[in-house]
Coordinates of C-alpha atoms and ligand atoms in Angstrom, one line a residue:
X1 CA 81.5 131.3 58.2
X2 CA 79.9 131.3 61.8
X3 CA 80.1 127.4 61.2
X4 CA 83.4 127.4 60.6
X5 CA 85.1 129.6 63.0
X6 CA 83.1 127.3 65.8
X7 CA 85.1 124.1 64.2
X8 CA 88.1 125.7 64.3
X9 CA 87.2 126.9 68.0
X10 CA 86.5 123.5 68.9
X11 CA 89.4 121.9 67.2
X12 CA 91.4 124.9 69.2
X13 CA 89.5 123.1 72.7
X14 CA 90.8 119.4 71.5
X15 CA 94.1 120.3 70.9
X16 CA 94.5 122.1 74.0
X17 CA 93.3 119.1 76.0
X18 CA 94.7 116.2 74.1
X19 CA 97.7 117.7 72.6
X20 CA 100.1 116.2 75.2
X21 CA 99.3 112.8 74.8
X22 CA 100.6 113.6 70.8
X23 CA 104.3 115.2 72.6
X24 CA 106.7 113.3 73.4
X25 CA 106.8 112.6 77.0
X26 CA 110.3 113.2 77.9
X27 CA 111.4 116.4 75.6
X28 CA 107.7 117.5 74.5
X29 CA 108.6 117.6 70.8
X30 CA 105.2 117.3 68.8
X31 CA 105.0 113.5 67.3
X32 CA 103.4 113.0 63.9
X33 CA 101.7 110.0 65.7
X34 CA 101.2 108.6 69.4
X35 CA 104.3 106.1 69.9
X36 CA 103.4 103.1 72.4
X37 CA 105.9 104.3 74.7
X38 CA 105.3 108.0 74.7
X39 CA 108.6 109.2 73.1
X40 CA 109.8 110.5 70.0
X41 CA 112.8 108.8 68.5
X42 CA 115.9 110.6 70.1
X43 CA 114.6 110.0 73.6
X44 CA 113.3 106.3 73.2
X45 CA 117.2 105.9 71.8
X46 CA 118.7 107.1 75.5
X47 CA 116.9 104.9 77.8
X48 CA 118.7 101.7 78.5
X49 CA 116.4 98.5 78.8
X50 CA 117.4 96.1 81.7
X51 CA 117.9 93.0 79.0
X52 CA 119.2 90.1 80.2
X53 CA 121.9 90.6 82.3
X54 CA 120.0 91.4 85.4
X55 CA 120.2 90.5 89.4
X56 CA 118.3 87.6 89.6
X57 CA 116.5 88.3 92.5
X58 CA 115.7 92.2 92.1
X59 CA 116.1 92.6 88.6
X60 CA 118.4 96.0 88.6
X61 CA 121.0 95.9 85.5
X62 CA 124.4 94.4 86.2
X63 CA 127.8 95.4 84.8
X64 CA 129.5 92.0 85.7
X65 CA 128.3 88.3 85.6
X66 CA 127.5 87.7 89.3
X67 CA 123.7 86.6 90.0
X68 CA 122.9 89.2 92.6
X69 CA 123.9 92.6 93.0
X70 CA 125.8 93.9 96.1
X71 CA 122.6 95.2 97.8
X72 CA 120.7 91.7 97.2
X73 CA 124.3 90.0 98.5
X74 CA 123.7 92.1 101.8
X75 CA 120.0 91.8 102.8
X76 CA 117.6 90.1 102.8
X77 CA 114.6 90.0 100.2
X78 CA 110.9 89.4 101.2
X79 CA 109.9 88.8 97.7
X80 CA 110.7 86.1 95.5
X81 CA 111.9 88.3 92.4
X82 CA 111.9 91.5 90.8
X83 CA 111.7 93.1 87.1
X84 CA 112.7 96.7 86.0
X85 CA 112.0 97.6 82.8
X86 CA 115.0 100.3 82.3
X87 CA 117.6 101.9 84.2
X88 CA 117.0 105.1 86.3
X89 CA 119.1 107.2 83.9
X90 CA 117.9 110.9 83.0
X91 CA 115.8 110.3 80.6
X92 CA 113.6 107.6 82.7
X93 CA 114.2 110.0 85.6
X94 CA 112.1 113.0 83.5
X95 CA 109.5 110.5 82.7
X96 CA 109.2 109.9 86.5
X97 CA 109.3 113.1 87.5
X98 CA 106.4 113.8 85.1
X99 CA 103.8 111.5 86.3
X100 CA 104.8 111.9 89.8
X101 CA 105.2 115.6 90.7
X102 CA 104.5 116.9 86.9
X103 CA 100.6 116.2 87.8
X104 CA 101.2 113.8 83.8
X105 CA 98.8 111.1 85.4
X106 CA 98.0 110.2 81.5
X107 CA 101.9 109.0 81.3
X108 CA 100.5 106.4 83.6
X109 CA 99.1 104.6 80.2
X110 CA 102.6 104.4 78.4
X111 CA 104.7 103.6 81.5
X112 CA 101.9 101.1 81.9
X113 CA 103.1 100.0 78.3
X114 CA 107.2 99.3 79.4
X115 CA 105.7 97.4 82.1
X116 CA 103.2 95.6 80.0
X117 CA 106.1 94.0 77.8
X118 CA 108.2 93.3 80.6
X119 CA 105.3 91.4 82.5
X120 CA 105.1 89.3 79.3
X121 CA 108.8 88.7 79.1
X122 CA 109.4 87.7 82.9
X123 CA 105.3 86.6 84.2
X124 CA 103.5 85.3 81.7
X125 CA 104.4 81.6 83.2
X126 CA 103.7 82.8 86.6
X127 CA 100.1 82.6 87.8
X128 CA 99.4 85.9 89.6
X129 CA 96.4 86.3 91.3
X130 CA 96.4 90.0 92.7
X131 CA 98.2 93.0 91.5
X132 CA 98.9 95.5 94.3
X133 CA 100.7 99.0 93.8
X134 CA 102.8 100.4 97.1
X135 CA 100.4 102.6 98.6
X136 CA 101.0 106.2 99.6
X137 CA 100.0 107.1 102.8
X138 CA 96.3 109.6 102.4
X139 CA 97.8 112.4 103.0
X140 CA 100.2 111.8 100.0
X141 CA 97.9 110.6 97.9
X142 CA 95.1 113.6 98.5
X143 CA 98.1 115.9 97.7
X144 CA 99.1 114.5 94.3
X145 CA 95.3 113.4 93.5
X146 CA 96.3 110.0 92.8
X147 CA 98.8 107.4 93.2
X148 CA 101.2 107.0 90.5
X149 CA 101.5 103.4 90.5
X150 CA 98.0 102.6 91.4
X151 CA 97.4 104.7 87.8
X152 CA 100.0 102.1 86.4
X153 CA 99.1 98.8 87.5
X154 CA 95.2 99.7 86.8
X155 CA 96.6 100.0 83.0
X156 CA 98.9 96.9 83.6
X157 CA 95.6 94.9 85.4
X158 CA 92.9 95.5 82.3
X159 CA 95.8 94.6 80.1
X160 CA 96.0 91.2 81.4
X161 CA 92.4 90.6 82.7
X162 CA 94.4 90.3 86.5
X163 CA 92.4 91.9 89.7
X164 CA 93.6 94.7 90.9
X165 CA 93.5 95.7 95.0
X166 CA 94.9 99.1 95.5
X167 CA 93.5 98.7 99.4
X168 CA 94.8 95.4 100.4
X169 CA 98.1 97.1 101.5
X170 CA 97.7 100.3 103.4
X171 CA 101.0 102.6 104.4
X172 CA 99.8 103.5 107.8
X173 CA 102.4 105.8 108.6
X174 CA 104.7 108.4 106.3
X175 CA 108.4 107.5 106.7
X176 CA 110.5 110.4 105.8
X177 CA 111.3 110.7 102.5
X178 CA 113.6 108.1 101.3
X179 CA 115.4 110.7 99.4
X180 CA 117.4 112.1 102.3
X181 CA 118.6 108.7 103.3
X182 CA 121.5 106.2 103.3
X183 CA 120.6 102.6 102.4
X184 CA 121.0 101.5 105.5
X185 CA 119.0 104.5 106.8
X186 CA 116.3 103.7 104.0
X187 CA 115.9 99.7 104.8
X188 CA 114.9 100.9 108.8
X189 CA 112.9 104.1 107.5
X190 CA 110.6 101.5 105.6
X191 CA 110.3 99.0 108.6
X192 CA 106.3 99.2 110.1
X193 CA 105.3 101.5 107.8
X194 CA 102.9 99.2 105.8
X195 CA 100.2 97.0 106.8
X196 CA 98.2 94.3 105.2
X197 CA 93.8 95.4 105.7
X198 CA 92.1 92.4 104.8
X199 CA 94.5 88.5 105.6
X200 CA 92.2 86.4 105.0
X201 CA 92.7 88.4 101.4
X202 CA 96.0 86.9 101.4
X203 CA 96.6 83.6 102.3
X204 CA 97.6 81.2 99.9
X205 CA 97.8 83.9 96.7
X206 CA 100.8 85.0 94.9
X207 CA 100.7 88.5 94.3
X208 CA 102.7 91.0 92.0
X209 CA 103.5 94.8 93.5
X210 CA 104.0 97.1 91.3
X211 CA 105.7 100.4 91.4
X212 CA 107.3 103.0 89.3
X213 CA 111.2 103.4 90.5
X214 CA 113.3 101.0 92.5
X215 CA 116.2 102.1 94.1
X216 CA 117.3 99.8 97.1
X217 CA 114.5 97.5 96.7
X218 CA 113.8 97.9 100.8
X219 CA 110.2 99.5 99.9
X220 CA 109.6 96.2 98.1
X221 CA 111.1 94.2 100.5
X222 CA 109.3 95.4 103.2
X223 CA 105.5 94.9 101.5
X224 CA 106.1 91.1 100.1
X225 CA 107.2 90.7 104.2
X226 CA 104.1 92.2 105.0
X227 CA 102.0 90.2 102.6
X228 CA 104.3 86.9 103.4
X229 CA 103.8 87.5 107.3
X230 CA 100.2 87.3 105.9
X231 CA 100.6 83.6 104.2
X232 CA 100.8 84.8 101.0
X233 CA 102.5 81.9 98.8
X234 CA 104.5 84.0 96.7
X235 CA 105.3 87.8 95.9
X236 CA 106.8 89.2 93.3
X237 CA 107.9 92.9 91.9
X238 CA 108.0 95.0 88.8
X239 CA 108.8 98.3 88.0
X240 CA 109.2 100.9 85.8
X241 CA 113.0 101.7 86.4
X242 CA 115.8 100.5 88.4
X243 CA 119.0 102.2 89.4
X244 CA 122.0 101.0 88.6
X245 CA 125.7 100.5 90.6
X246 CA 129.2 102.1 89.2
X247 CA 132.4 102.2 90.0
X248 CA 133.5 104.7 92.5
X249 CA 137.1 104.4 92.4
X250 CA 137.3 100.8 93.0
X251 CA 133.8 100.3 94.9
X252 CA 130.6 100.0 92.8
X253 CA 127.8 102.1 94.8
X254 CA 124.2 102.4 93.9
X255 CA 123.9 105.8 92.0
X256 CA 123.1 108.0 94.7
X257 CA 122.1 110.9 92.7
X258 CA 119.2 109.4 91.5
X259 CA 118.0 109.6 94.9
X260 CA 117.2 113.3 95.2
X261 CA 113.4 112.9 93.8
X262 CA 112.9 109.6 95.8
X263 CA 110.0 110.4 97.8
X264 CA 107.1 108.2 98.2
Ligands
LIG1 ZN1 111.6 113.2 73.0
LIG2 ZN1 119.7 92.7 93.3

């Protein structure tokens, strides 16, 4: 009896700590079994995968057949290319939220997964011989108790046997948060704010940065400058999501209410 009630007591203790990596990760609804990406049926069938029809340079889905979206038409890009794995709609949006202000660092391991397949889709020919994640500035970090796409591309660097250095690029200063920004506001907010530690680190390599939202792409811009200004031969991006343009009477604009949560 005794024996029993402490199994079901301990059983109780499991649940309780591993019960959330059996939920879905979006809704919470209890899964029969762990799904690679962390959702249960209904929410895996509202996201919206990039595909094919992409910006070729930084990878956000496109609703018409030019190369480059507007933003990449406009400015200029530090790194060679980009890859999202899904749009920023809602549903990628709670997933964010989760992992970055929830305190879900386990979600790490299935966005880890998205960005997994998408490596293999878009880098699997490329030769990358560092995996860096956009930094957070210390006091950031200490804050949240980790970086949420340092957690990522740790998952993403075992995965494919590639180093890791979560140190090479530093964020030396906080910019304000993106959030509260205009684009144009958001490409100068970035400028100075990270800095390569080690160059001789750098020279010569070609480096993928990882992180988990892009919105303008100025964030990733800014680090493959850093790392180019460095020698670096070539840098490329992936993230977990991507937001999108629509049609605002007859202007497409990047969906600017996806910005709210956009803080570094
Ligand atoms: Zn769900
Ligand atoms: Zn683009």
């Amino acid at each position: 009896m005794k024996k029993d009630k402490l199994k079901s007591g301990f059983m109780k203790m499991l649940k309780e700590i591993f019960v959330d990596k059996y939920n879905c990760i979006a809704c919470d609804t209890e899964l029969c079994e762990p799904t690679r990406y962390g959702l249960c049926d209904k929410c895996y069938g509202k996201l919206e995968f990039t595909g094919d029809n992409i910006c070729k340079k930084c990878g956000r889905i496109q609703n018409n057949e030019a190369d480059f979206c507007l933003t990449c038409q406009e400015h200029a890009r530090e790194f060679d290319f980009s890859r999202s794995c899904v749009v920023y709609n809602d549903i990628a949006k709670d997933i964010v939220r989760g992992i970055k202000f929830g305190h879900k660092k386990y979600f790490g391991k299935y966005l880890a997964a998205y960005i997994t397949d998408r490596y293999d889709k878009d880098f699997s020919s490329v030769s990358i011989d560092c995996i860096i994640p956009v930094p957070l500035t210390r006091k950031r970090r200490k804050e949240r108790g980790y970086n949420q796409s340092e957690v990522i591309a740790k998952h993403l660097a075992e995965e494919r046997g590639i180093p890791m250095d979560a140190s090479l690029v530093v964020k030396i200063k906080d910019n304000k948060e993106q959030a509260k920004l205009t684009g144009k506001e958001r490409e100068q907010n970035v400028l100075g704010v990270y800095e390569v530690s080690r160059k001789d680190d750098v020279k010569g390599k070609t480096f993928l940065i990882i992180d988990d939202v892009m919105t303008t792409g100025s964030t990733l811009s800014e680090i493959a400058g850093v790392l180019k200004k460095a020698k670096a031969k070539e840098v490329f991006g992936l993230t977990f999501a991507s937001t999108r343009y629509k049609l605002q009477g007859e202007n497409l604009v990047l969906e600017e209410e996806y910005y709210e949560d956009q803080m570094v």
